[in-house]
Amino acid sequence: MHNTKRSSQSIKLLYFFPLKFIGLLTHQESIIISHVDLCVDFESMKRSTFITCILIGLVDAFWNKAAQIIPSSLNPLNLLFFNRCMEDLGCFYTGAPFFHPLNRPISLPPVNDPTPKFMLFTPTHPNSTYLLEISKESLKNSSFDPQLESKFLIHGFLSSLGDDDVRFQTKDALLESGKYNVIIVDWTDYNGPPYEQAVANTRVIGAVVAKLIKFLRKETGISPKSVHLIGHSLGAHTAGYAGERVPNIGRITGLDPAGPCFQNSPAEVRLDPTDALFVDIIHTDGADIILRGLGMNEPLGHMDFFPNGGSLQLGCVRTSQSDSAAGRAINFTAAWRLNGCDHDRANRYFHESIQSKCKFDSVKCDDYEDYEKGKCNKSNSISAYMGFHAQMKTELDNPAKFYLRTNAEAPFCAK
C-alpha cells in the first residue's frame, strides 16, 4: 500500500458502487469521500490496516443510513440511553446524535449541576480577578460594563489555568489593545480524564455559559451581538453549545476544535456556522486521531483557516512516543499530553494576532496543495486576516477555506 494514491479512484469506485446501489449517497457523501481519501492517502498503512479503515467507513455509512430509516422509537439501542435533566439547564440525552458506534461509541451523561467559575476582568480592573456569579448582587458589585463588548475565553481538555496559561496572556493582550469585558470560563473541575466524560461535560458547561449571557442580557440590556466566544479544543464546542442556546451571538472563534468524538458528527453535536452570526475557525492539528491528530480537518465555520495546511505546524516536533500514543486512538489523555504542540498553536496564533502589526494574511483556496503551487493569490482569489482581526465576508459561499504560512517560532506571522 505504499503507492495507494494511484489506486484512489478505483478504490472509490469499489467503495461507492454498493452504496449507490442501495441509495446511500445522500448528505453523507462528502463525509464518506473524505474517509476514503483519508485511508488511501495514509501511505504507510499496512494492507490489513487499510482494509480495516475502509470497513470502518462502510459501517459508518450504513449506521447513518439506518438512522435515517428506522424511527428512534423503534430503535432497540435507545434502551441503553437516557436523559439527564437539570433545573434551568434542560435535559441532556446520551443517545443519537450524541452516540455513534464509531465516531462516539462511549456517550456519557454530563455532570449534575456544574458550577464553572467566571473570572471577570475589565479595563478598570485588568489584573484583579472578580468571580462573577449569576446573581444580581454579584453583578452589582462587579465592574462589568454593558456598554463594552464581552470576550469569553474558554479552555479545553486538561487545561489547568495556571498563571502562565495562554488565556491570561490573551486577556492581557485584549485589555491592552481595547476596552472589553473579558471573562475567562474556568471549568477545570470538569475537564479532566476520562476524555469521554470531559466531552459530555462540554454540553452542560455550554448551557451554563448561555445562562450567564441570558442573565446579562436581562439585567443590563447587552446585545448578544456584542458577545464573542473564543474556545480552544473542547472549549470551541462548548462555545458552540452556548451559541446554540442564545440566538444572534456576535462571533465564535474556534481554536483547533477537538476532533475525537466530534469529527464527522452532525451539526448539533459540534460547533457549526449556525451557532453565531460569524464563526471563524483556526485549524492547526486537523487530522483524524487514528492518524495522530487532535483537531478536526473538516470545515466548521463561515471561514476556516488552515495555517501550514492545518495539520503539522512549523516548529512542532512529533516524537515516536507521541505518534504511538495518538495512533492508539484509545488513550486520549496520553495523546493530549505528548502531542499538544500543533493543537496549541491555534492559541498562540490568535494571541499574537491581537496586537501584532502583521495581520496573518491568508488566501482562499480549494486545498493546500493548490496554495503551495501558487494557484491561489491576492490577484485571483479572496484574502482575509486570520485571528482576532478576521471579519465576515458576505460574498463567500460556505464553507470557505483559507490558507497561509507561518514562521516556526514567535513571532509566528510571516510577512
mmCIF file of C-alpha atoms in Angstrom:
data_model
loop_
_atom_site.group_PDB
_atom_site.id
_atom_site.type_symbol
_atom_site.label_atom_id
_atom_site.label_comp_id
_atom_site.label_asym_id
_atom_site.label_seq_id
_atom_site.Cartn_x
_atom_site.Cartn_y
_atom_site.Cartn_z
ATOM 1 C CA MET A 1 0.000 0.000 0.000
ATOM 2 C CA HIS A 2 2.979 2.321 -0.305
ATOM 3 C CA ASN A 3 1.589 3.693 -3.567
ATOM 4 C CA THR A 4 -2.064 3.870 -2.613
ATOM 5 C CA LYS A 5 -2.684 7.280 -4.164
ATOM 6 C CA ARG A 6 -2.507 5.771 -7.647
ATOM 7 C CA SER A 7 -5.406 3.476 -6.817
ATOM 8 C CA SER A 8 -7.536 6.138 -5.154
ATOM 9 C CA GLN A 9 -10.092 6.371 -7.951
ATOM 10 C CA SER A 10 -10.505 2.609 -8.340
ATOM 11 C CA ILE A 11 -10.885 2.214 -4.588
ATOM 12 C CA LYS A 12 -13.608 4.858 -4.579
ATOM 13 C CA LEU A 13 -15.476 3.060 -7.361
ATOM 14 C CA LEU A 14 -15.392 -0.225 -5.461
ATOM 15 C CA TYR A 15 -16.386 1.573 -2.286
ATOM 16 C CA PHE A 16 -19.255 3.593 -3.713
ATOM 17 C CA PHE A 17 -20.891 1.038 -6.024
ATOM 18 C CA PRO A 18 -22.743 -0.892 -3.286
ATOM 19 C CA LEU A 19 -23.649 2.360 -1.543
ATOM 20 C CA LYS A 20 -25.125 3.841 -4.704
ATOM 21 C CA PHE A 21 -26.968 0.583 -5.351
ATOM 22 C CA ILE A 22 -28.820 0.922 -2.048
ATOM 23 C CA GLY A 23 -29.311 4.666 -2.452
ATOM 24 C CA LEU A 24 -26.960 5.673 0.338
ATOM 25 C CA LEU A 25 -25.309 8.682 -1.289
ATOM 26 C CA THR A 26 -27.211 11.490 0.394
ATOM 27 C CA HIS A 27 -25.863 14.210 2.683
ATOM 28 C CA GLN A 28 -23.227 11.774 3.973
ATOM 29 C CA GLU A 29 -21.477 11.642 0.597
ATOM 30 C CA SER A 30 -18.835 14.254 1.357
ATOM 31 C CA ILE A 31 -18.032 12.646 4.704
ATOM 32 C CA ILE A 32 -17.641 9.215 3.115
ATOM 33 C CA ILE A 33 -15.442 10.610 0.342
ATOM 34 C CA SER A 34 -13.199 12.277 2.892
ATOM 35 C CA HIS A 35 -12.954 8.999 4.795
ATOM 36 C CA VAL A 36 -11.851 7.127 1.683
ATOM 37 C CA ASP A 37 -9.307 9.832 0.906
ATOM 38 C CA LEU A 38 -8.063 9.557 4.470
ATOM 39 C CA CYS A 39 -7.499 5.839 4.042
ATOM 40 C CA VAL A 40 -5.816 5.958 0.644
ATOM 41 C CA ASP A 41 -3.600 8.926 1.496
ATOM 42 C CA PHE A 42 -2.023 7.300 4.529
ATOM 43 C CA GLU A 43 0.877 5.812 2.587
ATOM 44 C CA SER A 44 2.469 3.953 5.495
ATOM 45 C CA MET A 45 -0.609 1.823 6.163
ATOM 46 C CA LYS A 46 -0.235 -1.904 6.075
ATOM 47 C CA ARG A 47 -2.746 -3.743 3.901
ATOM 48 C CA SER A 48 -4.701 -5.040 6.907
ATOM 49 C CA THR A 49 -4.932 -1.552 8.403
ATOM 50 C CA PHE A 50 -6.053 -0.117 5.080
ATOM 51 C CA ILE A 51 -8.834 -2.694 4.727
ATOM 52 C CA THR A 52 -9.919 -2.026 8.314
ATOM 53 C CA CYS A 53 -10.049 1.675 7.549
ATOM 54 C CA ILE A 54 -12.347 1.101 4.569
ATOM 55 C CA LEU A 55 -14.571 -1.266 6.588
ATOM 56 C CA ILE A 56 -14.905 1.355 9.308
ATOM 57 C CA GLY A 57 -16.124 3.795 6.682
ATOM 58 C CA LEU A 58 -18.699 1.292 5.432
ATOM 59 C CA VAL A 59 -20.009 0.643 8.943
ATOM 60 C CA ASP A 60 -20.204 4.387 9.451
ATOM 61 C CA ALA A 61 -22.178 4.832 6.232
ATOM 62 C CA PHE A 62 -24.652 2.020 6.946
ATOM 63 C CA TRP A 63 -25.174 3.284 10.509
ATOM 64 C CA ASN A 64 -26.122 6.729 9.222
ATOM 65 C CA LYS A 65 -28.470 5.214 6.659
ATOM 66 C CA ALA A 66 -30.146 3.080 9.324
ATOM 67 C CA ALA A 67 -30.587 6.152 11.500
ATOM 68 C CA GLN A 68 -32.469 7.809 8.627
ATOM 69 C CA ILE A 69 -34.767 4.834 8.011
ATOM 70 C CA ILE A 70 -35.545 3.437 11.476
ATOM 71 C CA PRO A 71 -37.697 5.657 13.731
ATOM 72 C CA SER A 72 -35.946 6.377 17.016
ATOM 73 C CA SER A 73 -38.909 4.931 18.919
ATOM 74 C CA LEU A 74 -38.273 1.543 17.264
ATOM 75 C CA ASN A 75 -34.514 1.535 17.670
ATOM 76 C CA PRO A 76 -33.621 -1.005 20.400
ATOM 77 C CA LEU A 77 -30.326 0.781 21.063
ATOM 78 C CA ASN A 78 -32.267 3.674 22.569
ATOM 79 C CA LEU A 79 -32.962 1.471 25.595
ATOM 80 C CA LEU A 80 -29.283 1.917 26.502
ATOM 81 C CA PHE A 81 -29.511 5.707 26.710
ATOM 82 C CA PHE A 82 -31.231 8.169 28.984
ATOM 83 C CA ASN A 83 -31.791 11.850 29.707
ATOM 84 C CA ARG A 84 -30.024 13.724 32.480
ATOM 85 C CA CYS A 85 -32.197 16.700 33.345
ATOM 86 C CA MET A 86 -31.226 19.754 35.383
ATOM 87 C CA GLU A 87 -33.239 22.714 36.570
ATOM 88 C CA ASP A 88 -32.764 25.794 34.350
ATOM 89 C CA LEU A 89 -30.417 23.894 32.018
ATOM 90 C CA GLY A 90 -32.716 21.330 30.443
ATOM 91 C CA CYS A 91 -32.131 17.685 29.559
ATOM 92 C CA PHE A 92 -29.108 16.044 28.001
ATOM 93 C CA TYR A 93 -29.735 12.837 26.073
ATOM 94 C CA THR A 94 -26.896 10.340 25.717
ATOM 95 C CA GLY A 95 -28.250 8.645 22.593
ATOM 96 C CA ALA A 96 -28.041 9.656 18.934
ATOM 97 C CA PRO A 97 -26.843 12.026 17.643
ATOM 98 C CA PHE A 98 -24.543 12.140 20.667
ATOM 99 C CA PHE A 99 -23.885 8.430 20.307
ATOM 100 C CA HIS A 100 -22.328 6.841 17.243
ATOM 101 C CA PRO A 101 -20.782 3.347 17.093
ATOM 102 C CA LEU A 102 -17.591 4.687 15.505
ATOM 103 C CA ASN A 103 -17.364 8.440 15.999
ATOM 104 C CA ARG A 104 -18.555 8.401 19.627
ATOM 105 C CA PRO A 105 -19.001 4.841 20.911
ATOM 106 C CA ILE A 106 -18.921 5.992 24.541
ATOM 107 C CA SER A 107 -21.619 8.567 25.253
ATOM 108 C CA LEU A 108 -21.736 9.578 28.907
ATOM 109 C CA PRO A 109 -24.144 11.904 30.701
ATOM 110 C CA PRO A 110 -22.699 15.252 31.818
ATOM 111 C CA VAL A 111 -22.110 16.030 35.461
ATOM 112 C CA ASN A 112 -25.062 17.232 37.508
ATOM 113 C CA ASP A 113 -25.423 20.988 38.084
ATOM 114 C CA PRO A 114 -21.832 22.093 37.405
ATOM 115 C CA THR A 115 -20.570 25.402 38.767
ATOM 116 C CA PRO A 116 -17.874 26.722 36.438
ATOM 117 C CA LYS A 117 -16.162 29.909 37.570
ATOM 118 C CA PHE A 118 -16.480 33.095 35.541
ATOM 119 C CA MET A 119 -13.349 35.186 36.027
ATOM 120 C CA LEU A 120 -14.149 38.774 35.062
ATOM 121 C CA PHE A 121 -11.519 41.312 34.002
ATOM 122 C CA THR A 122 -12.337 44.834 32.797
ATOM 123 C CA PRO A 123 -10.463 47.994 31.756
ATOM 124 C CA THR A 124 -10.782 49.353 35.296
ATOM 125 C CA HIS A 125 -9.704 46.049 36.861
ATOM 126 C CA PRO A 126 -7.415 44.394 34.291
ATOM 127 C CA ASN A 127 -5.351 42.351 36.745
ATOM 128 C CA SER A 128 -7.697 41.603 39.623
ATOM 129 C CA THR A 129 -9.903 38.548 39.302
ATOM 130 C CA TYR A 130 -13.570 39.011 40.114
ATOM 131 C CA LEU A 131 -15.596 35.810 40.261
ATOM 132 C CA LEU A 132 -18.828 36.798 38.587
ATOM 133 C CA GLU A 133 -21.850 34.777 39.649
ATOM 134 C CA ILE A 134 -25.264 34.586 38.050
ATOM 135 C CA SER A 135 -26.903 36.785 40.654
ATOM 136 C CA LYS A 136 -27.970 40.421 40.854
ATOM 137 C CA GLU A 137 -25.780 41.089 43.883
ATOM 138 C CA SER A 138 -22.654 39.697 42.237
ATOM 139 C CA LEU A 139 -23.306 41.687 39.070
ATOM 140 C CA LYS A 140 -23.949 44.879 41.048
ATOM 141 C CA ASN A 141 -20.633 44.536 42.879
ATOM 142 C CA SER A 142 -18.685 43.888 39.685
ATOM 143 C CA SER A 143 -17.059 46.254 37.198
ATOM 144 C CA PHE A 144 -18.923 44.697 34.256
ATOM 145 C CA ASP A 145 -19.692 47.426 31.715
ATOM 146 C CA PRO A 146 -22.697 46.702 29.471
ATOM 147 C CA GLN A 147 -21.507 49.353 27.009
ATOM 148 C CA LEU A 148 -18.465 47.249 26.113
ATOM 149 C CA GLU A 149 -18.118 44.119 24.008
ATOM 150 C CA SER A 150 -17.669 40.936 26.038
ATOM 151 C CA LYS A 151 -14.965 38.382 25.212
ATOM 152 C CA PHE A 152 -15.333 34.899 26.707
ATOM 153 C CA LEU A 153 -12.194 32.725 26.767
ATOM 154 C CA ILE A 154 -12.929 29.003 27.132
ATOM 155 C CA HIS A 155 -10.150 26.449 27.671
ATOM 156 C CA GLY A 156 -10.173 22.808 26.649
ATOM 157 C CA PHE A 157 -9.310 19.317 27.844
ATOM 158 C CA LEU A 158 -6.727 19.045 30.671
ATOM 159 C CA SER A 159 -6.036 22.805 30.841
ATOM 160 C CA SER A 160 -5.161 23.858 34.379
ATOM 161 C CA LEU A 161 -5.401 27.673 34.029
ATOM 162 C CA GLY A 162 -2.069 28.319 35.728
ATOM 163 C CA ASP A 163 -0.626 31.826 35.864
ATOM 164 C CA ASP A 164 1.214 31.259 32.582
ATOM 165 C CA ASP A 165 -1.858 29.914 30.773
ATOM 166 C CA VAL A 166 -2.420 31.397 27.337
ATOM 167 C CA ARG A 167 -5.907 32.507 28.364
ATOM 168 C CA PHE A 168 -4.382 35.053 30.775
ATOM 169 C CA GLN A 169 -1.923 36.170 28.104
ATOM 170 C CA THR A 170 -4.818 36.610 25.694
ATOM 171 C CA LYS A 171 -6.777 38.513 28.335
ATOM 172 C CA ASP A 172 -3.855 40.899 28.828
ATOM 173 C CA ALA A 173 -3.479 41.442 25.083
ATOM 174 C CA LEU A 174 -7.190 42.168 24.701
ATOM 175 C CA LEU A 175 -7.267 44.726 27.516
ATOM 176 C CA GLU A 176 -4.075 46.368 26.287
ATOM 177 C CA SER A 177 -5.478 46.745 22.784
ATOM 178 C CA GLY A 178 -9.025 47.865 23.582
ATOM 179 C CA LYS A 179 -11.824 48.145 26.098
ATOM 180 C CA TYR A 180 -13.679 44.905 26.740
ATOM 181 C CA ASN A 181 -15.273 42.816 29.420
ATOM 182 C CA VAL A 182 -13.087 39.709 29.402
ATOM 183 C CA ILE A 183 -14.484 36.598 31.069
ATOM 184 C CA ILE A 184 -12.297 33.509 31.422
ATOM 185 C CA VAL A 185 -14.521 30.458 31.819
ATOM 186 C CA ASP A 186 -12.873 28.145 34.339
ATOM 187 C CA TRP A 187 -14.273 24.634 34.038
ATOM 188 C CA THR A 188 -11.138 22.881 35.286
ATOM 189 C CA ASP A 189 -13.220 20.890 37.771
ATOM 190 C CA TYR A 190 -14.891 19.167 34.821
ATOM 191 C CA ASN A 191 -12.279 18.962 32.019
ATOM 192 C CA GLY A 192 -10.128 16.086 33.265
ATOM 193 C CA PRO A 193 -9.937 12.454 32.190
ATOM 194 C CA PRO A 194 -11.536 10.298 31.092
ATOM 195 C CA TYR A 195 -11.762 12.253 27.868
ATOM 196 C CA GLU A 196 -15.261 10.960 27.107
ATOM 197 C CA GLN A 197 -16.544 12.479 30.357
ATOM 198 C CA ALA A 198 -14.986 15.840 29.530
ATOM 199 C CA VAL A 199 -16.662 15.619 26.111
ATOM 200 C CA ALA A 200 -20.026 15.055 27.785
ATOM 201 C CA ASN A 201 -19.431 17.945 30.181
ATOM 202 C CA THR A 202 -18.942 20.448 27.356
ATOM 203 C CA ARG A 203 -22.676 20.326 26.707
ATOM 204 C CA VAL A 204 -23.678 21.374 30.193
ATOM 205 C CA ILE A 205 -20.840 23.904 30.579
ATOM 206 C CA GLY A 206 -22.025 25.491 27.345
ATOM 207 C CA ALA A 207 -25.521 25.622 28.817
ATOM 208 C CA VAL A 208 -24.239 27.458 31.909
ATOM 209 C CA VAL A 209 -22.327 29.942 29.728
ATOM 210 C CA ALA A 210 -25.558 30.555 27.815
ATOM 211 C CA LYS A 211 -27.386 31.052 31.114
ATOM 212 C CA LEU A 212 -24.893 33.760 32.103
ATOM 213 C CA ILE A 213 -25.252 35.545 28.764
ATOM 214 C CA LYS A 214 -29.050 35.493 29.050
ATOM 215 C CA PHE A 215 -28.776 36.818 32.614
ATOM 216 C CA LEU A 216 -26.532 39.687 31.486
ATOM 217 C CA ARG A 217 -28.934 40.475 28.651
ATOM 218 C CA LYS A 218 -31.887 40.602 31.038
ATOM 219 C CA GLU A 219 -30.174 42.615 33.778
ATOM 220 C CA THR A 220 -28.003 45.005 31.758
ATOM 221 C CA GLY A 221 -29.534 45.032 28.291
ATOM 222 C CA ILE A 222 -26.452 43.796 26.455
ATOM 223 C CA SER A 223 -26.990 42.556 22.932
ATOM 224 C CA PRO A 224 -25.873 39.015 22.097
ATOM 225 C CA LYS A 225 -24.208 40.608 19.065
ATOM 226 C CA SER A 226 -21.685 42.177 21.453
ATOM 227 C CA VAL A 227 -20.584 38.738 22.701
ATOM 228 C CA HIS A 228 -17.518 36.982 21.274
ATOM 229 C CA LEU A 229 -16.865 33.410 22.448
ATOM 230 C CA ILE A 230 -13.286 32.185 21.942
ATOM 231 C CA GLY A 231 -12.797 28.492 22.670
ATOM 232 C CA HIS A 232 -9.880 26.110 22.255
ATOM 233 C CA SER A 233 -10.218 22.359 21.685
ATOM 234 C CA LEU A 234 -13.236 21.164 23.701
ATOM 235 C CA GLY A 235 -13.797 24.816 24.569
ATOM 236 C CA ALA A 236 -14.645 25.507 20.928
ATOM 237 C CA HIS A 237 -17.543 23.060 21.016
ATOM 238 C CA THR A 238 -18.540 24.421 24.433
ATOM 239 C CA ALA A 239 -18.845 27.820 22.776
ATOM 240 C CA GLY A 240 -20.982 26.216 20.085
ATOM 241 C CA TYR A 241 -23.370 24.749 22.648
ATOM 242 C CA ALA A 242 -23.687 28.181 24.268
ATOM 243 C CA GLY A 243 -24.339 29.838 20.926
ATOM 244 C CA GLU A 244 -26.965 27.248 20.082
ATOM 245 C CA ARG A 245 -28.976 28.411 23.114
ATOM 246 C CA VAL A 246 -28.581 32.172 22.586
ATOM 247 C CA PRO A 247 -29.707 33.439 19.171
ATOM 248 C CA ASN A 248 -27.574 36.040 17.395
ATOM 249 C CA ILE A 249 -24.327 35.649 19.304
ATOM 250 C CA GLY A 250 -21.987 38.016 17.502
ATOM 251 C CA ARG A 251 -18.998 35.774 16.953
ATOM 252 C CA ILE A 252 -17.491 32.445 17.897
ATOM 253 C CA THR A 253 -13.820 31.730 17.246
ATOM 254 C CA GLY A 254 -12.921 28.049 17.346
ATOM 255 C CA LEU A 255 -9.235 27.448 18.058
ATOM 256 C CA ASP A 256 -8.456 23.978 16.699
ATOM 257 C CA PRO A 257 -11.776 22.453 17.806
ATOM 258 C CA ALA A 258 -11.319 18.989 19.313
ATOM 259 C CA GLY A 259 -11.614 16.147 16.811
ATOM 260 C CA PRO A 260 -12.091 12.909 18.788
ATOM 261 C CA CYS A 261 -15.830 12.311 19.336
ATOM 262 C CA PHE A 262 -16.682 15.276 17.070
ATOM 263 C CA GLN A 263 -15.136 14.574 13.661
ATOM 264 C CA ASN A 264 -17.794 13.675 11.052
ATOM 265 C CA SER A 265 -20.599 14.355 13.546
ATOM 266 C CA PRO A 266 -23.899 16.148 12.787
ATOM 267 C CA ALA A 267 -24.036 19.909 13.268
ATOM 268 C CA GLU A 268 -25.940 19.699 16.559
ATOM 269 C CA VAL A 269 -23.079 17.704 18.105
ATOM 270 C CA ARG A 270 -20.276 20.137 17.264
ATOM 271 C CA LEU A 271 -19.555 23.784 16.582
ATOM 272 C CA ASP A 272 -21.195 24.868 13.322
ATOM 273 C CA PRO A 273 -21.994 28.091 11.399
ATOM 274 C CA THR A 274 -25.484 28.450 12.888
ATOM 275 C CA ASP A 275 -24.101 28.918 16.413
ATOM 276 C CA ALA A 276 -23.215 32.601 15.852
ATOM 277 C CA LEU A 277 -23.558 35.341 13.267
ATOM 278 C CA PHE A 278 -19.881 34.832 12.454
ATOM 279 C CA VAL A 279 -17.990 31.604 13.134
ATOM 280 C CA ASP A 280 -14.287 31.542 12.283
ATOM 281 C CA ILE A 281 -12.025 28.540 12.823
ATOM 282 C CA ILE A 282 -8.244 28.114 13.049
ATOM 283 C CA HIS A 283 -7.167 24.530 12.282
ATOM 284 C CA THR A 284 -3.673 23.568 13.463
ATOM 285 C CA ASP A 285 -3.840 19.828 14.209
ATOM 286 C CA GLY A 286 -6.569 18.744 11.833
ATOM 287 C CA ALA A 287 -6.149 15.037 11.294
ATOM 288 C CA ASP A 288 -8.117 12.031 12.427
ATOM 289 C CA ILE A 289 -6.942 10.846 15.870
ATOM 290 C CA ILE A 290 -6.079 7.484 14.273
ATOM 291 C CA LEU A 291 -3.684 9.401 12.053
ATOM 292 C CA ARG A 292 -2.242 11.294 15.025
ATOM 293 C CA GLY A 293 -4.308 14.459 15.158
ATOM 294 C CA LEU A 294 -6.223 16.115 17.982
ATOM 295 C CA GLY A 295 -8.184 18.652 15.944
ATOM 296 C CA MET A 296 -10.595 18.490 13.017
ATOM 297 C CA ASN A 297 -9.815 18.620 9.314
ATOM 298 C CA GLU A 298 -13.358 19.395 8.163
ATOM 299 C CA PRO A 299 -14.646 22.986 7.782
ATOM 300 C CA LEU A 300 -16.854 24.055 10.684
ATOM 301 C CA GLY A 301 -17.470 27.771 10.286
ATOM 302 C CA HIS A 302 -18.208 30.553 7.853
ATOM 303 C CA MET A 303 -14.459 30.945 7.379
ATOM 304 C CA ASP A 304 -11.945 28.197 8.138
ATOM 305 C CA PHE A 305 -8.236 28.989 8.279
ATOM 306 C CA PHE A 306 -5.612 26.307 7.694
ATOM 307 C CA PRO A 307 -2.143 27.670 8.562
ATOM 308 C CA ASN A 308 0.574 25.451 7.087
ATOM 309 C CA GLY A 309 -2.152 23.187 5.743
ATOM 310 C CA GLY A 310 -3.945 22.952 9.093
ATOM 311 C CA SER A 311 -2.145 19.879 10.391
ATOM 312 C CA LEU A 312 1.607 19.841 11.067
ATOM 313 C CA GLN A 313 2.793 23.220 12.322
ATOM 314 C CA LEU A 314 6.285 24.554 11.692
ATOM 315 C CA GLY A 315 8.423 24.302 14.819
ATOM 316 C CA CYS A 316 6.426 21.437 16.338
ATOM 317 C CA VAL A 317 8.282 18.138 16.542
ATOM 318 C CA ARG A 318 6.478 14.797 16.723
ATOM 319 C CA THR A 319 8.300 12.083 18.641
ATOM 320 C CA SER A 320 7.822 8.365 18.128
ATOM 321 C CA GLN A 321 6.339 8.281 21.630
ATOM 322 C CA SER A 322 3.724 10.921 20.822
ATOM 323 C CA ASP A 323 2.899 9.260 17.498
ATOM 324 C CA SER A 324 2.378 5.959 19.265
ATOM 325 C CA ALA A 325 0.127 7.475 21.924
ATOM 326 C CA ALA A 326 -2.058 9.263 19.389
ATOM 327 C CA GLY A 327 -2.052 6.364 16.961
ATOM 328 C CA ARG A 328 -3.560 4.006 19.505
ATOM 329 C CA ALA A 329 -6.649 6.215 19.384
ATOM 330 C CA ILE A 330 -7.799 4.931 22.761
ATOM 331 C CA ASN A 331 -5.628 6.871 25.220
ATOM 332 C CA PHE A 332 -6.757 10.426 24.597
ATOM 333 C CA THR A 333 -5.086 11.724 27.753
ATOM 334 C CA ALA A 334 -1.662 10.457 26.680
ATOM 335 C CA ALA A 335 -2.175 11.825 23.174
ATOM 336 C CA TRP A 336 -3.020 15.285 24.514
ATOM 337 C CA ARG A 337 -0.041 15.428 26.864
ATOM 338 C CA LEU A 338 2.523 14.119 24.381
ATOM 339 C CA ASN A 339 1.222 15.612 21.172
ATOM 340 C CA GLY A 340 -0.065 19.054 22.101
ATOM 341 C CA CYS A 341 2.263 21.424 20.230
ATOM 342 C CA ASP A 342 0.309 21.530 16.960
ATOM 343 C CA HIS A 343 -3.000 21.569 18.830
ATOM 344 C CA ASP A 344 -1.905 24.507 20.997
ATOM 345 C CA ARG A 345 -0.602 26.609 18.112
ATOM 346 C CA ALA A 346 -4.100 27.911 17.381
ATOM 347 C CA ASN A 347 -3.988 29.587 20.808
ATOM 348 C CA ARG A 348 -0.603 31.123 20.033
ATOM 349 C CA TYR A 349 -1.619 32.410 16.614
ATOM 350 C CA PHE A 350 -4.792 34.032 17.957
ATOM 351 C CA HIS A 351 -2.985 35.597 20.919
ATOM 352 C CA GLU A 352 -0.296 37.062 18.675
ATOM 353 C CA SER A 353 -2.847 38.335 16.156
ATOM 354 C CA ILE A 354 -4.440 40.699 18.691
ATOM 355 C CA GLN A 355 -1.549 43.171 18.884
ATOM 356 C CA SER A 356 0.736 42.216 16.016
ATOM 357 C CA LYS A 357 1.180 44.712 13.193
ATOM 358 C CA CYS A 358 1.495 41.662 10.938
ATOM 359 C CA LYS A 359 -2.077 40.541 10.244
ATOM 360 C CA PHE A 360 -1.806 36.814 9.376
ATOM 361 C CA ASP A 361 -2.932 37.441 5.798
ATOM 362 C CA SER A 362 -4.434 34.362 4.117
ATOM 363 C CA VAL A 363 -5.843 33.436 0.711
ATOM 364 C CA LYS A 364 -8.977 31.474 -0.168
ATOM 365 C CA CYS A 365 -8.122 28.235 -1.942
ATOM 366 C CA ASP A 366 -9.668 24.825 -2.551
ATOM 367 C CA ASP A 367 -6.821 22.969 -0.838
ATOM 368 C CA TYR A 368 -3.303 23.384 0.494
ATOM 369 C CA GLU A 369 -1.728 21.664 -2.498
ATOM 370 C CA ASP A 370 -3.089 24.329 -4.854
ATOM 371 C CA TYR A 371 -1.984 27.026 -2.415
ATOM 372 C CA GLU A 372 1.542 25.597 -2.280
ATOM 373 C CA LYS A 373 1.685 25.540 -6.086
ATOM 374 C CA GLY A 374 0.828 29.243 -6.165
ATOM 375 C CA LYS A 375 -2.537 28.753 -7.838
ATOM 376 C CA CYS A 376 -4.247 30.992 -5.265
ATOM 377 C CA ASN A 377 -3.052 34.531 -4.529
ATOM 378 C CA LYS A 378 -4.418 38.008 -3.888
ATOM 379 C CA SER A 379 -4.686 38.729 -7.594
ATOM 380 C CA ASN A 380 -7.058 35.847 -8.356
ATOM 381 C CA SER A 381 -8.656 34.983 -5.012
ATOM 382 C CA ILE A 382 -10.121 36.479 -1.849
ATOM 383 C CA SER A 383 -7.762 37.327 1.003
ATOM 384 C CA ALA A 384 -8.621 37.554 4.693
ATOM 385 C CA TYR A 385 -6.978 38.055 8.063
ATOM 386 C CA MET A 386 -6.765 35.043 10.363
ATOM 387 C CA GLY A 387 -7.247 35.505 14.088
ATOM 388 C CA PHE A 388 -8.545 38.431 16.103
ATOM 389 C CA HIS A 389 -8.952 40.707 13.078
ATOM 390 C CA ALA A 390 -10.893 38.201 10.978
ATOM 391 C CA GLN A 391 -14.064 39.674 9.512
ATOM 392 C CA MET A 392 -17.109 38.071 7.970
ATOM 393 C CA LYS A 393 -17.168 38.266 4.186
ATOM 394 C CA THR A 394 -20.744 38.054 2.965
ATOM 395 C CA GLU A 395 -19.741 37.243 -0.616
ATOM 396 C CA LEU A 396 -18.339 33.857 0.393
ATOM 397 C CA ASP A 397 -20.028 30.512 -0.055
ATOM 398 C CA ASN A 398 -19.772 28.221 2.953
ATOM 399 C CA PRO A 399 -17.501 26.594 3.706
ATOM 400 C CA ALA A 400 -14.699 28.970 2.722
ATOM 401 C CA LYS A 401 -11.186 27.650 3.276
ATOM 402 C CA PHE A 402 -8.206 29.975 3.655
ATOM 403 C CA TYR A 403 -4.520 29.062 3.668
ATOM 404 C CA LEU A 404 -1.332 30.759 4.828
ATOM 405 C CA ARG A 405 2.169 30.031 6.033
ATOM 406 C CA THR A 406 3.596 30.912 9.428
ATOM 407 C CA ASN A 407 7.021 31.099 10.996
ATOM 408 C CA ALA A 408 8.329 28.203 13.079
ATOM 409 C CA GLU A 409 8.563 30.320 16.235
ATOM 410 C CA ALA A 410 7.196 33.573 17.613
ATOM 411 C CA PRO A 411 6.551 35.954 16.036
ATOM 412 C CA PHE A 412 4.560 33.445 14.011
ATOM 413 C CA CYS A 413 3.072 35.847 11.471
ATOM 414 C CA ALA A 414 5.043 35.585 8.223
ATOM 415 C CA LYS A 415 5.193 38.806 6.230
#
